[in-house]
Short mmCIF file of N, CA and C in Angstrom, two decimals:
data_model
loop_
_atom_site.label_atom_id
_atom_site.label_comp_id
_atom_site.label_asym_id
_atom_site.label_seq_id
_atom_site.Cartn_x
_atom_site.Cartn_y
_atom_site.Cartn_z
N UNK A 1 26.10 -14.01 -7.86
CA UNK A 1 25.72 -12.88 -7.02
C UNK A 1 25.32 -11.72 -7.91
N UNK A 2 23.88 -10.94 -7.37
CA UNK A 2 23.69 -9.90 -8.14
C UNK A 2 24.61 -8.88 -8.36
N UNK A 3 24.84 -7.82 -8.88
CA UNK A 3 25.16 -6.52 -9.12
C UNK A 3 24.50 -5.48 -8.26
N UNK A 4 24.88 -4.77 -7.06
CA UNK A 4 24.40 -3.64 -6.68
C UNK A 4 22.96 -2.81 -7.15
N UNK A 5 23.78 -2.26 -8.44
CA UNK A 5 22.66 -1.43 -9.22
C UNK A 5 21.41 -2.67 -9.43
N UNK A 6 21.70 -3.43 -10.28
CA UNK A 6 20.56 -4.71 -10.74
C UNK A 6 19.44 -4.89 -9.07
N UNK A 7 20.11 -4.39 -8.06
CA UNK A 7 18.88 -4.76 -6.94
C UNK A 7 18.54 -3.21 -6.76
N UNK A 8 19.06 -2.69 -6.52
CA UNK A 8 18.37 -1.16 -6.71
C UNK A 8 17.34 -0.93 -8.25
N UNK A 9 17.26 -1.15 -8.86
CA UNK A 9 16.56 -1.53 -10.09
C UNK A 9 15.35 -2.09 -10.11
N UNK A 10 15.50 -2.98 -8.98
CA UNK A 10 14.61 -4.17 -8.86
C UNK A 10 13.72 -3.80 -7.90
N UNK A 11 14.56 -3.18 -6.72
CA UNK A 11 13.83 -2.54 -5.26
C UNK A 11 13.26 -1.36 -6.03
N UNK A 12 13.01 -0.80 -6.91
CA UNK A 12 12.00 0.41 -7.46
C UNK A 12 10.92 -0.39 -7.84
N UNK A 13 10.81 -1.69 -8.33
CA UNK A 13 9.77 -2.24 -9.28
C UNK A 13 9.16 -3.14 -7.93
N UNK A 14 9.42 -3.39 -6.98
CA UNK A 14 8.60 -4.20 -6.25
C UNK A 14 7.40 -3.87 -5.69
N UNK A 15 7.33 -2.72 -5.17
CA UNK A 15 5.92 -2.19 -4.98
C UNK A 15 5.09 -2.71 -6.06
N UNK A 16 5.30 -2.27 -7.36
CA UNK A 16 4.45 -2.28 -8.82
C UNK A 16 4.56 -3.93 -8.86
N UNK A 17 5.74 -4.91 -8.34
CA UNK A 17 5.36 -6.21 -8.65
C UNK A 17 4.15 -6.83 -7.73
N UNK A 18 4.13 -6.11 -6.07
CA UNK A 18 3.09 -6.87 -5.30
C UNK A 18 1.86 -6.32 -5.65
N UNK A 19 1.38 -5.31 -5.91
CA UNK A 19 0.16 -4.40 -6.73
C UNK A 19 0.01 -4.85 -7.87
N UNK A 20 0.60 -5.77 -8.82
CA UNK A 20 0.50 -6.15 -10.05
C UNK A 20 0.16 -5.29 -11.20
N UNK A 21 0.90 -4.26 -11.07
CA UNK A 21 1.02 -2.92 -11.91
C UNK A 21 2.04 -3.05 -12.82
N UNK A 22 2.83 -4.14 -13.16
CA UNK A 22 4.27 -4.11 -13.97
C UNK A 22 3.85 -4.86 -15.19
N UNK A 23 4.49 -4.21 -16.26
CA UNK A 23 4.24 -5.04 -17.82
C UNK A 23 5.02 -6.48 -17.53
N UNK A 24 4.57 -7.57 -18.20
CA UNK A 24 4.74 -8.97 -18.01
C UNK A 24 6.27 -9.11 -18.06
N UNK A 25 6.85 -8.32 -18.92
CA UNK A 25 8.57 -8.58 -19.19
C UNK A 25 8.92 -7.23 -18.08
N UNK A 26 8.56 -7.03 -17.45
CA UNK A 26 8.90 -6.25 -16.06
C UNK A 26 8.51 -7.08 -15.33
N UNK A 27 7.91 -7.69 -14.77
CA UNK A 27 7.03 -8.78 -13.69
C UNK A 27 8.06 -10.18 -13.74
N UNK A 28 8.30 -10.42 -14.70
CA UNK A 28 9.17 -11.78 -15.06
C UNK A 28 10.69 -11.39 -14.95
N UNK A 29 11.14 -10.20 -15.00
CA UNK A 29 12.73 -9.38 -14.40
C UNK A 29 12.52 -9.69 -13.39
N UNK A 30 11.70 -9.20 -12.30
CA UNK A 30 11.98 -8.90 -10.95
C UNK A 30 11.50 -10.41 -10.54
N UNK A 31 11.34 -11.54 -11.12
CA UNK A 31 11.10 -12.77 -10.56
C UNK A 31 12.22 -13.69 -10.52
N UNK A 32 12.74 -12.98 -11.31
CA UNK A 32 13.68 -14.00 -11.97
C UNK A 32 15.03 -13.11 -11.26
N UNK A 33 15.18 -12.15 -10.77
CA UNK A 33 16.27 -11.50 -10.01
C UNK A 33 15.68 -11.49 -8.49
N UNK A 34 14.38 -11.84 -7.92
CA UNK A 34 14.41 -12.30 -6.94
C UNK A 34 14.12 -14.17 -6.65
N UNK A 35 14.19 -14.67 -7.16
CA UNK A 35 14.22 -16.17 -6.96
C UNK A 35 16.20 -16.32 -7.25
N UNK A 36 17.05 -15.59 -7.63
CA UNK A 36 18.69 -15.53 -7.67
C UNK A 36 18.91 -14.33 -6.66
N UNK A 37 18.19 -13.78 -5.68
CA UNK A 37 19.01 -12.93 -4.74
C UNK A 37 17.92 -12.59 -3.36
N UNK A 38 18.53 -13.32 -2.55
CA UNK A 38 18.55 -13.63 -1.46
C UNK A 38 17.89 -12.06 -0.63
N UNK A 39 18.85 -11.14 -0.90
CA UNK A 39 18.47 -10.03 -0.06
C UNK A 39 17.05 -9.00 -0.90
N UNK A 40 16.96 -9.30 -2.03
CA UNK A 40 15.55 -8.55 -2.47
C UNK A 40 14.49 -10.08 -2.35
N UNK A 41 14.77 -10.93 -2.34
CA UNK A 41 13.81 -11.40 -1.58
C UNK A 41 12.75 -11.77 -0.43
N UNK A 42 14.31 -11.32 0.73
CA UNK A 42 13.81 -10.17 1.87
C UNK A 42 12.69 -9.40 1.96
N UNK A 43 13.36 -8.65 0.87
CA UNK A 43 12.95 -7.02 0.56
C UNK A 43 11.18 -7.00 0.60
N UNK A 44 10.78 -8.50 -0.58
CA UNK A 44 9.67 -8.81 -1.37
C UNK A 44 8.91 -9.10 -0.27
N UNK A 45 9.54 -9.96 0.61
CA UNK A 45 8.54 -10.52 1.87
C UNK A 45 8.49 -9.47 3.01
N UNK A 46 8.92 -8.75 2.79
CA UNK A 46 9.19 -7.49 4.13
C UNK A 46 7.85 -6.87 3.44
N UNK A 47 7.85 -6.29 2.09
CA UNK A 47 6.68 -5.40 1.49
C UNK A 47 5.35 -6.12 1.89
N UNK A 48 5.15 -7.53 1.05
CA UNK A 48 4.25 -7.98 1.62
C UNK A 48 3.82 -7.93 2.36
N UNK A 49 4.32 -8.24 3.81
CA UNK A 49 3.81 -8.44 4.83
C UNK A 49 3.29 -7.31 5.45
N UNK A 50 4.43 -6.01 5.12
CA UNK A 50 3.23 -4.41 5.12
C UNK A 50 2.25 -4.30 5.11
N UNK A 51 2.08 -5.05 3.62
CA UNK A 51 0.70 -4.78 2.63
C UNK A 51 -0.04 -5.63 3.44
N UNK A 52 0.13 -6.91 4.15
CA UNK A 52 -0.72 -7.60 4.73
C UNK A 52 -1.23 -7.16 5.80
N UNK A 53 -0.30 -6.29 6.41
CA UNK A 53 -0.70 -5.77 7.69
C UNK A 53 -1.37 -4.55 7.41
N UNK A 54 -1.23 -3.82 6.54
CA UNK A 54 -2.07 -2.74 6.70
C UNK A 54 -3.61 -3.30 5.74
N UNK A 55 -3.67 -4.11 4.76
CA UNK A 55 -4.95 -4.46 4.87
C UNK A 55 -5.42 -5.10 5.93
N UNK A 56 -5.00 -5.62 6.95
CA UNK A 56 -5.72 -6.08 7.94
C UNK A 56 -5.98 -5.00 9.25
N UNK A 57 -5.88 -3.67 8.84
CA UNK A 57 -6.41 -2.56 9.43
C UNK A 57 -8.30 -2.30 9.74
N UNK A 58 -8.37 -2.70 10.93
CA UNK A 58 -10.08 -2.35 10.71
C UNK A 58 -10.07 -0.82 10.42
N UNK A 59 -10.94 -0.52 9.54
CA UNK A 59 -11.03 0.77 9.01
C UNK A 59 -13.15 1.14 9.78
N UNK A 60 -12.60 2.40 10.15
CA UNK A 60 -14.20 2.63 11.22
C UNK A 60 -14.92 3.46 9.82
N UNK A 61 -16.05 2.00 10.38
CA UNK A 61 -17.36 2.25 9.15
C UNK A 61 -18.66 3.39 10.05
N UNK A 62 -18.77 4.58 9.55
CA UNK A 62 -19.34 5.45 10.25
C UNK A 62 -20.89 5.60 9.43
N UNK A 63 -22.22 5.57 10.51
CA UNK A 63 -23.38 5.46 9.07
C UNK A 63 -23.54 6.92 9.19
N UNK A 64 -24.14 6.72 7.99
CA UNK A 64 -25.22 8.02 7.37
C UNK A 64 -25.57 9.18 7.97
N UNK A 65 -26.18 9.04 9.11
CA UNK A 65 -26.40 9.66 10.66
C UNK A 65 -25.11 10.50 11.17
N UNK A 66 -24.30 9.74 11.78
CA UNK A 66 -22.69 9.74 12.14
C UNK A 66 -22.02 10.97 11.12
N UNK A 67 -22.35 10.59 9.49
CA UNK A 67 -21.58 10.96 8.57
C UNK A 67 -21.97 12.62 8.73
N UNK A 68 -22.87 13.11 8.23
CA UNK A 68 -23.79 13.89 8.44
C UNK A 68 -24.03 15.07 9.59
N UNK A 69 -23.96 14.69 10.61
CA UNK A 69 -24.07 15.15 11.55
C UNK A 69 -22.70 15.75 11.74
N UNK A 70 -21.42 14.89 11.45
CA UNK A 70 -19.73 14.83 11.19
C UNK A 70 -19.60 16.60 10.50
N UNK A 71 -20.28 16.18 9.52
CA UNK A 71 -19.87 17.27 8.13
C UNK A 71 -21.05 18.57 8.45
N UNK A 72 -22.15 18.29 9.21
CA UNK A 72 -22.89 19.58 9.59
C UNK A 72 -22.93 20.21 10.46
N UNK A 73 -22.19 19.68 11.46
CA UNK A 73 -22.41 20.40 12.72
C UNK A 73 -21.77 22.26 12.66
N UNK A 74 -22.19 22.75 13.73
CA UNK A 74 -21.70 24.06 13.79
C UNK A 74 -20.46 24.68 13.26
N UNK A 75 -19.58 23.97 14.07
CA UNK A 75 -18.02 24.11 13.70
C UNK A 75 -17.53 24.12 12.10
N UNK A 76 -18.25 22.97 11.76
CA UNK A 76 -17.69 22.52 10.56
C UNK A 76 -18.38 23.46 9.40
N UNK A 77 -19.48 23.88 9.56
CA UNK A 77 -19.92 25.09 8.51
C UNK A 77 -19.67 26.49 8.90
N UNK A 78 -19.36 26.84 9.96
CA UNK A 78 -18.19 27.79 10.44
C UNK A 78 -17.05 28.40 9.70
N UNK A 79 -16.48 27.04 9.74
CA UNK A 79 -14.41 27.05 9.30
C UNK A 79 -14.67 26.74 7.55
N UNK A 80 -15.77 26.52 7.12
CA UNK A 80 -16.02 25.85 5.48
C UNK A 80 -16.04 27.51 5.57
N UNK A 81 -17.63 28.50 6.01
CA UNK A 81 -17.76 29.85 5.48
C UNK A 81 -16.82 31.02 5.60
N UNK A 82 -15.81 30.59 6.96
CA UNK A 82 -15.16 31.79 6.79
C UNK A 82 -13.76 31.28 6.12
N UNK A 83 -13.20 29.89 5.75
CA UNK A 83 -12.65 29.56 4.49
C UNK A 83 -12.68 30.25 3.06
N UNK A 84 -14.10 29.92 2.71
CA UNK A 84 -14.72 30.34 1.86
C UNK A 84 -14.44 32.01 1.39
N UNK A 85 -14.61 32.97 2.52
CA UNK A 85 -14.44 33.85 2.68
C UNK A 85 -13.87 34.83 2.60
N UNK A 86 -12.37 34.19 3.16
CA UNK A 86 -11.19 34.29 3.23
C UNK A 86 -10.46 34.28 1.64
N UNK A 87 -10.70 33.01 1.15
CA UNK A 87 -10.13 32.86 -0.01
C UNK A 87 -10.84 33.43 -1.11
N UNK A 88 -12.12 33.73 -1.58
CA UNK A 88 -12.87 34.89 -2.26
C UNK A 88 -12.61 36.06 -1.79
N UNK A 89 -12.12 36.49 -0.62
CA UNK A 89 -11.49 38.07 -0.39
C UNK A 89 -10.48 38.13 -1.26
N UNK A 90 -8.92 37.23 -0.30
CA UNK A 90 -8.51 37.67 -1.31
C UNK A 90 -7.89 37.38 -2.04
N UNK A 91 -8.63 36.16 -3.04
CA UNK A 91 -8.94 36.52 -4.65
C UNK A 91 -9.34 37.91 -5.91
N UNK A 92 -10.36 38.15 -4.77
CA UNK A 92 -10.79 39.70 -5.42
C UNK A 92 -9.42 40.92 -5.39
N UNK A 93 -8.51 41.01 -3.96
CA UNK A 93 -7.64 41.86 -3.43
C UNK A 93 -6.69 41.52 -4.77
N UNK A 94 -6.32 40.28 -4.64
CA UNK A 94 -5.14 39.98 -6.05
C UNK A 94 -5.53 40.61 -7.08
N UNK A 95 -6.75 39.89 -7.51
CA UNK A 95 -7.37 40.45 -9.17
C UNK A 95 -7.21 41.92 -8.94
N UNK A 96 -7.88 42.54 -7.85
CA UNK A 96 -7.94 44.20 -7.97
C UNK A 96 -6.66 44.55 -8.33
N UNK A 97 -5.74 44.58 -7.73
CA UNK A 97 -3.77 45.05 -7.72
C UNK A 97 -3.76 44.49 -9.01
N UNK A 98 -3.97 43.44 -9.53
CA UNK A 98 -3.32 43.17 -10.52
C UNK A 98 -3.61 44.27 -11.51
N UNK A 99 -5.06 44.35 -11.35
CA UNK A 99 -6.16 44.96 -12.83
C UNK A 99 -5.40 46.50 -12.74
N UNK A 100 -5.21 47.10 -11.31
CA UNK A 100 -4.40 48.63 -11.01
C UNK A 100 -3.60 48.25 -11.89
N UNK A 101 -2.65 47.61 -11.91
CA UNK A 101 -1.45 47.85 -11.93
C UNK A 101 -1.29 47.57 -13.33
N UNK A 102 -2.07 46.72 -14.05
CA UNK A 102 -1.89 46.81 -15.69
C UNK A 102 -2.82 47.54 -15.88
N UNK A 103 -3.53 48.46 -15.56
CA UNK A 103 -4.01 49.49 -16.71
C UNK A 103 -2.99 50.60 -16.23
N UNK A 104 -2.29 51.24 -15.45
CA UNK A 104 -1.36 51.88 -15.22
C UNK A 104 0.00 51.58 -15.85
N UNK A 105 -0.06 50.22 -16.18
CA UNK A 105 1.64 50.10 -16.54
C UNK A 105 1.33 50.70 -18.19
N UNK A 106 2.61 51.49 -18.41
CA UNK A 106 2.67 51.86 -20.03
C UNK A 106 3.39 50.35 -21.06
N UNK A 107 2.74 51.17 -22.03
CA UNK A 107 2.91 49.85 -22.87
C UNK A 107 3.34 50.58 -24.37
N UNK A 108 3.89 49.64 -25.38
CA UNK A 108 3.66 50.32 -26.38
C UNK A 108 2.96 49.65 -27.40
N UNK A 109 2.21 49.22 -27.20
CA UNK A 109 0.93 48.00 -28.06
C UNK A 109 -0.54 48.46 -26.65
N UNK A 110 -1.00 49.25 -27.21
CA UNK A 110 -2.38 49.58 -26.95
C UNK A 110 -3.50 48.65 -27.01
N UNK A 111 -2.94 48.06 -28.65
CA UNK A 111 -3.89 47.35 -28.85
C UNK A 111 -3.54 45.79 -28.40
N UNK A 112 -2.72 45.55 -27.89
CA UNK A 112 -2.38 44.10 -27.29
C UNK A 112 -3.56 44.08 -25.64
N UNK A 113 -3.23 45.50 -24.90
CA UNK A 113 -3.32 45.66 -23.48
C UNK A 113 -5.04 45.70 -23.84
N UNK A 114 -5.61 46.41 -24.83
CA UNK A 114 -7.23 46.19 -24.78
C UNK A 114 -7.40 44.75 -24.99
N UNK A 115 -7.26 43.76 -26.35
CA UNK A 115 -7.46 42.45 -26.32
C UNK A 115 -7.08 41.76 -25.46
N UNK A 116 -5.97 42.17 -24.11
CA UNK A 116 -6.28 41.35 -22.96
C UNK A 116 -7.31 41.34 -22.23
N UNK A 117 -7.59 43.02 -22.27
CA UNK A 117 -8.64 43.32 -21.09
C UNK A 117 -10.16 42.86 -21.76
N UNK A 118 -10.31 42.66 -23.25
CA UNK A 118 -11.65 41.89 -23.34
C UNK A 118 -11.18 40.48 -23.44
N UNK A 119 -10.11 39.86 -23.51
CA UNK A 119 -10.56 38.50 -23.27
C UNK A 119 -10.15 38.06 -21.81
N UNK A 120 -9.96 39.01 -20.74
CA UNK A 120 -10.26 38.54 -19.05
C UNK A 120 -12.10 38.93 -19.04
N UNK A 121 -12.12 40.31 -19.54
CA UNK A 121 -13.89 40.27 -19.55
C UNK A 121 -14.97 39.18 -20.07
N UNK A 122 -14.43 39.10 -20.67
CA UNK A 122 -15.41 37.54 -21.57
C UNK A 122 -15.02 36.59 -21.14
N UNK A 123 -13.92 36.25 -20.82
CA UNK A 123 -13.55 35.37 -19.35
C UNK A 123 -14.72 35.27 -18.21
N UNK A 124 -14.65 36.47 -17.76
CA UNK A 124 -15.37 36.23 -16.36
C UNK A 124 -17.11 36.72 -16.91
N UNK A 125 -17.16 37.01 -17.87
CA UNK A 125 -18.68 36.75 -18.55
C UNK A 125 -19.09 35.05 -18.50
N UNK A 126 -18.65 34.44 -19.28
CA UNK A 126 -18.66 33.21 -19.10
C UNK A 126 -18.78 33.08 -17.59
N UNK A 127 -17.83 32.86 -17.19
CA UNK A 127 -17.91 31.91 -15.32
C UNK A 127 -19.17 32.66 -15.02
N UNK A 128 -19.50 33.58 -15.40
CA UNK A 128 -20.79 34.33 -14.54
C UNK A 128 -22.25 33.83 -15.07
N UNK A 129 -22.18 33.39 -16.40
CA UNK A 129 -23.00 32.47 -16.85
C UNK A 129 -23.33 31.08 -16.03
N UNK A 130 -22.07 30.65 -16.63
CA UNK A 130 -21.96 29.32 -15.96
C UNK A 130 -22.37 29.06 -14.40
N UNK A 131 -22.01 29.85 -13.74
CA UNK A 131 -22.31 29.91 -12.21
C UNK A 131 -23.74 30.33 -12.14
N UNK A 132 -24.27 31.28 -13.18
CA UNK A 132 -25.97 31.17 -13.08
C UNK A 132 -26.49 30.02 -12.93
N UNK A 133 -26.21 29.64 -14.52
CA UNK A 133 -26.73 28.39 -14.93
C UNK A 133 -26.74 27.34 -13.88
N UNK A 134 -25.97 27.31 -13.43
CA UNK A 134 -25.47 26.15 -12.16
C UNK A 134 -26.59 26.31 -11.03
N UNK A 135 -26.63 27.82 -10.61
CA UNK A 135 -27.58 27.88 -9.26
C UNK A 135 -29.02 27.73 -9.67
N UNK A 136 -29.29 27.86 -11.17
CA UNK A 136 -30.62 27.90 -11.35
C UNK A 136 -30.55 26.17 -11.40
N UNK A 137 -30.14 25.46 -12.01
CA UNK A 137 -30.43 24.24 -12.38
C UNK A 137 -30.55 23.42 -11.18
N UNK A 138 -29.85 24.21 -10.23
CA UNK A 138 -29.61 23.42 -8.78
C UNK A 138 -31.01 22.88 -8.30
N UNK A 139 -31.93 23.74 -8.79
CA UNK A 139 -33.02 23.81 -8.07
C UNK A 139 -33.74 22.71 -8.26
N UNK A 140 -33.62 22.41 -9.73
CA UNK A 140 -34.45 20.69 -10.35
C UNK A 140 -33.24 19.73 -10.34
N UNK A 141 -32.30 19.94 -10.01
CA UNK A 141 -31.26 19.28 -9.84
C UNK A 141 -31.59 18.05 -9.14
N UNK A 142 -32.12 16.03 -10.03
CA UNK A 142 -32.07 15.21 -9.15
C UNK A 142 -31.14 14.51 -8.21
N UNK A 143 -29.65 14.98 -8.61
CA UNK A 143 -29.00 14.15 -7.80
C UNK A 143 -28.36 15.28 -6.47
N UNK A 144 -28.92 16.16 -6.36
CA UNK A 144 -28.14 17.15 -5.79
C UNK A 144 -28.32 16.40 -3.81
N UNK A 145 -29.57 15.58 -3.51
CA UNK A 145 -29.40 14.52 -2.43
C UNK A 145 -28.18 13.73 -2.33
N UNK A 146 -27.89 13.53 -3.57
CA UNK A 146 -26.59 11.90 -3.20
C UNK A 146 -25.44 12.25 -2.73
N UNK A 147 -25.75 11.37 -1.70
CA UNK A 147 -24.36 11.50 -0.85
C UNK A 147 -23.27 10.64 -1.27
N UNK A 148 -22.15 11.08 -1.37
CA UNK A 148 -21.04 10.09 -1.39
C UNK A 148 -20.52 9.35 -0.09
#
């Protein structure tokens, strides 16, 4: 008869044994402690049969059309822009309080509090590049059609 712990041990690795995710001397443990114990063998055929049943889930194949229409309609570019919106507000509201509140706080390194404040500036120099670069390229951009 197994040991308690030794099937608790074993019941962590079974998922990874039916997915075939376990190193070979992990794969050959849990075979060899379920072909000697009765109740994680259970266990093994209980998972399985999960796994069998939920791959045998019809999953709804929606076309192109369907997809599209899904992701453009009114609503849905609505709740994306004022998302959008919302969370670039306030982003800006944070950054602002923050930026108040450290050039107001005293310090006694002057020169620490400027080399922060140029490397958040050259920070957001960059992204402001980058986000150029991005909208201009968009434009010859060939894959900017492909849909996933």
């Amino acid at each position: 008869m197994n040991d308690r712990s030794d099937c608790d041990e074993i019941d962590e690795l079974l998922s990874g044994h039916i997915d075939g995710e376990l190193t070979q001397g992990a794969r050959q443990r849990v075979e060899v402690h379920v072909d000697g114990c009765a109740r994680c063998a259970a266990r093994l055929d209980e998972l399985k049969a999960v796994r069998a049943g939920v791959g045998a889930l019809p999953i709804a194949q929606l076309d192109r059309e369907t997809w599209r229409k899904m992701m453009n309609d009114a609503t849905a570019r609505t709740t994306r822009g004022i998302g959008w919106l919302l969370l670039i507000g306030g982003g800006i509201a944070v950054l602002g309080f923050a930026i108040y509140e450290f050039l107001l706080a005293q310090t006694d390194a002057p020169l620490l509090k400027w080399g922060l404040i140029a490397f958040y500036v050259g920070l957001g120099v960059l992204l402001l590049a980058v986000i150029r670069q991005r909208m201009l390229a968009r434009k010859t951009d060939r894959y900017k059609d492909v849909e996933i």
